[in-house]
C-alpha angles and dihedrals in degrees: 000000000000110000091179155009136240106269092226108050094108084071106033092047097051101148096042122137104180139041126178116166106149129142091048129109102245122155106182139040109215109243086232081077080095105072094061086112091165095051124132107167135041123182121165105146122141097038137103096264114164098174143352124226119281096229098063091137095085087069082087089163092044107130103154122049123175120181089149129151099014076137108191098003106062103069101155146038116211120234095249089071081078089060104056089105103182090059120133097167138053118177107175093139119139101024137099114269126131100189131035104211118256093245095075086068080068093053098110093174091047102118102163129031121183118187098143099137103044119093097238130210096163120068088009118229095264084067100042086051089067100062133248110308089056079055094051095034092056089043090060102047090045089060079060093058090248092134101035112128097202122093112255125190105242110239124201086234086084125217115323116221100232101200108076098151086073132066088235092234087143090045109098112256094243092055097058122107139167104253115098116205109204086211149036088252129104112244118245112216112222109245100215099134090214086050090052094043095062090054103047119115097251095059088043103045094036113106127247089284101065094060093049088060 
């Protein structure tokens, strides 16, 4: 019948490894979670969840992680489920979410994934039928923009891989440049004609003498 947690029990339970607090009727998660540095285990299904923290990276052991069954409360995962990088484990079946976030494609220790339950956009069911690596696989080519619907102007600077705080290894080989981005965010190229003209291939390719003109 627990409807929360101690706020502070990201402080207080520092050395904690496992936390199982599911059939209750929580709706929140305190912030302080995070600092559960030591964590291995999350499991928080069967409960009245309606969001996790943002700042989920910092469970760097993390391996298992059950939201499971929130039914029609949970309706969103944040991004920084894509950087627990130590997780083995994702159990966000029976709730209400309609797109998994394009992180989880980056997840290389990520060996089952469970989302039956949910009514998917992204990544759509056809994909989610073929197993996990068909899910990774499309969420990393959507953070390329591979699967983005609206019109872009093509640039000479290529494709950037957007995932630079990982090594790409689920990022198909022909994807892979060598431009790292330090966010999630498309790069805007600034418009000053004198700026563009310094970095146009043919200043940049042109040999010693056409910069002595």
């Amino acid at each position: 019948m627990l409807t929360h947690l101690p706020d502070t029990i990201g402080f207080e339970l520092i050395n904690l490894k496992k936390l199982c607090i599911n059939s209750n009727k929580i709706a929140y998660l305190p912030y302080s979670t995070s600092h559960l540095t030591n964590l291995r285990v999350l499991d928080a299904r069967l409960n009245c969840l309606r969001s996790l923290p943002d700042d989920l990276e910092n469970l760097i052991n993390l391996e298992i992680l059950n939201v499971s069954q929130n039914f029609q409360y949970l309706s969103k995962l944040p991004y920084s489920v894509g950087f627990l990088i130590s997780l083995h484990e994702l159990d966000v079946s029976y709730n209400k979410i309609t797109e998994l976030p394009d992180s989880i494609g980056c997840l290389k220790k990520l060996q089952k994934l469970s989302v039956e339950g949910n009514r998917l956009v992204s990544p759509p069911p056809e994909v989610v039928e073929q197993g996990i690596r068909a899910v990774k696989q499309y969420l990393c080519e959507k953070i390329n923009g591979m699967h983005d619907k609206s019109p872009k102007k093509k640039s000479w600077f290529g494709k950037l891989a957007r995932c630079s705080t990982f090594s790409g290894a689920n990022i198909p080989r022909d994807d892979r440049e060598d431009f790292g981005v330090p966010s999630n965010r498309t790069i805007d190229v600034i418009a000053s004609p004198r700026f563009m003209g310094m970095l146009s291939p043919r200043r940049l390719l042109s040999p010693k003498t056409y910069f002595s003109k």
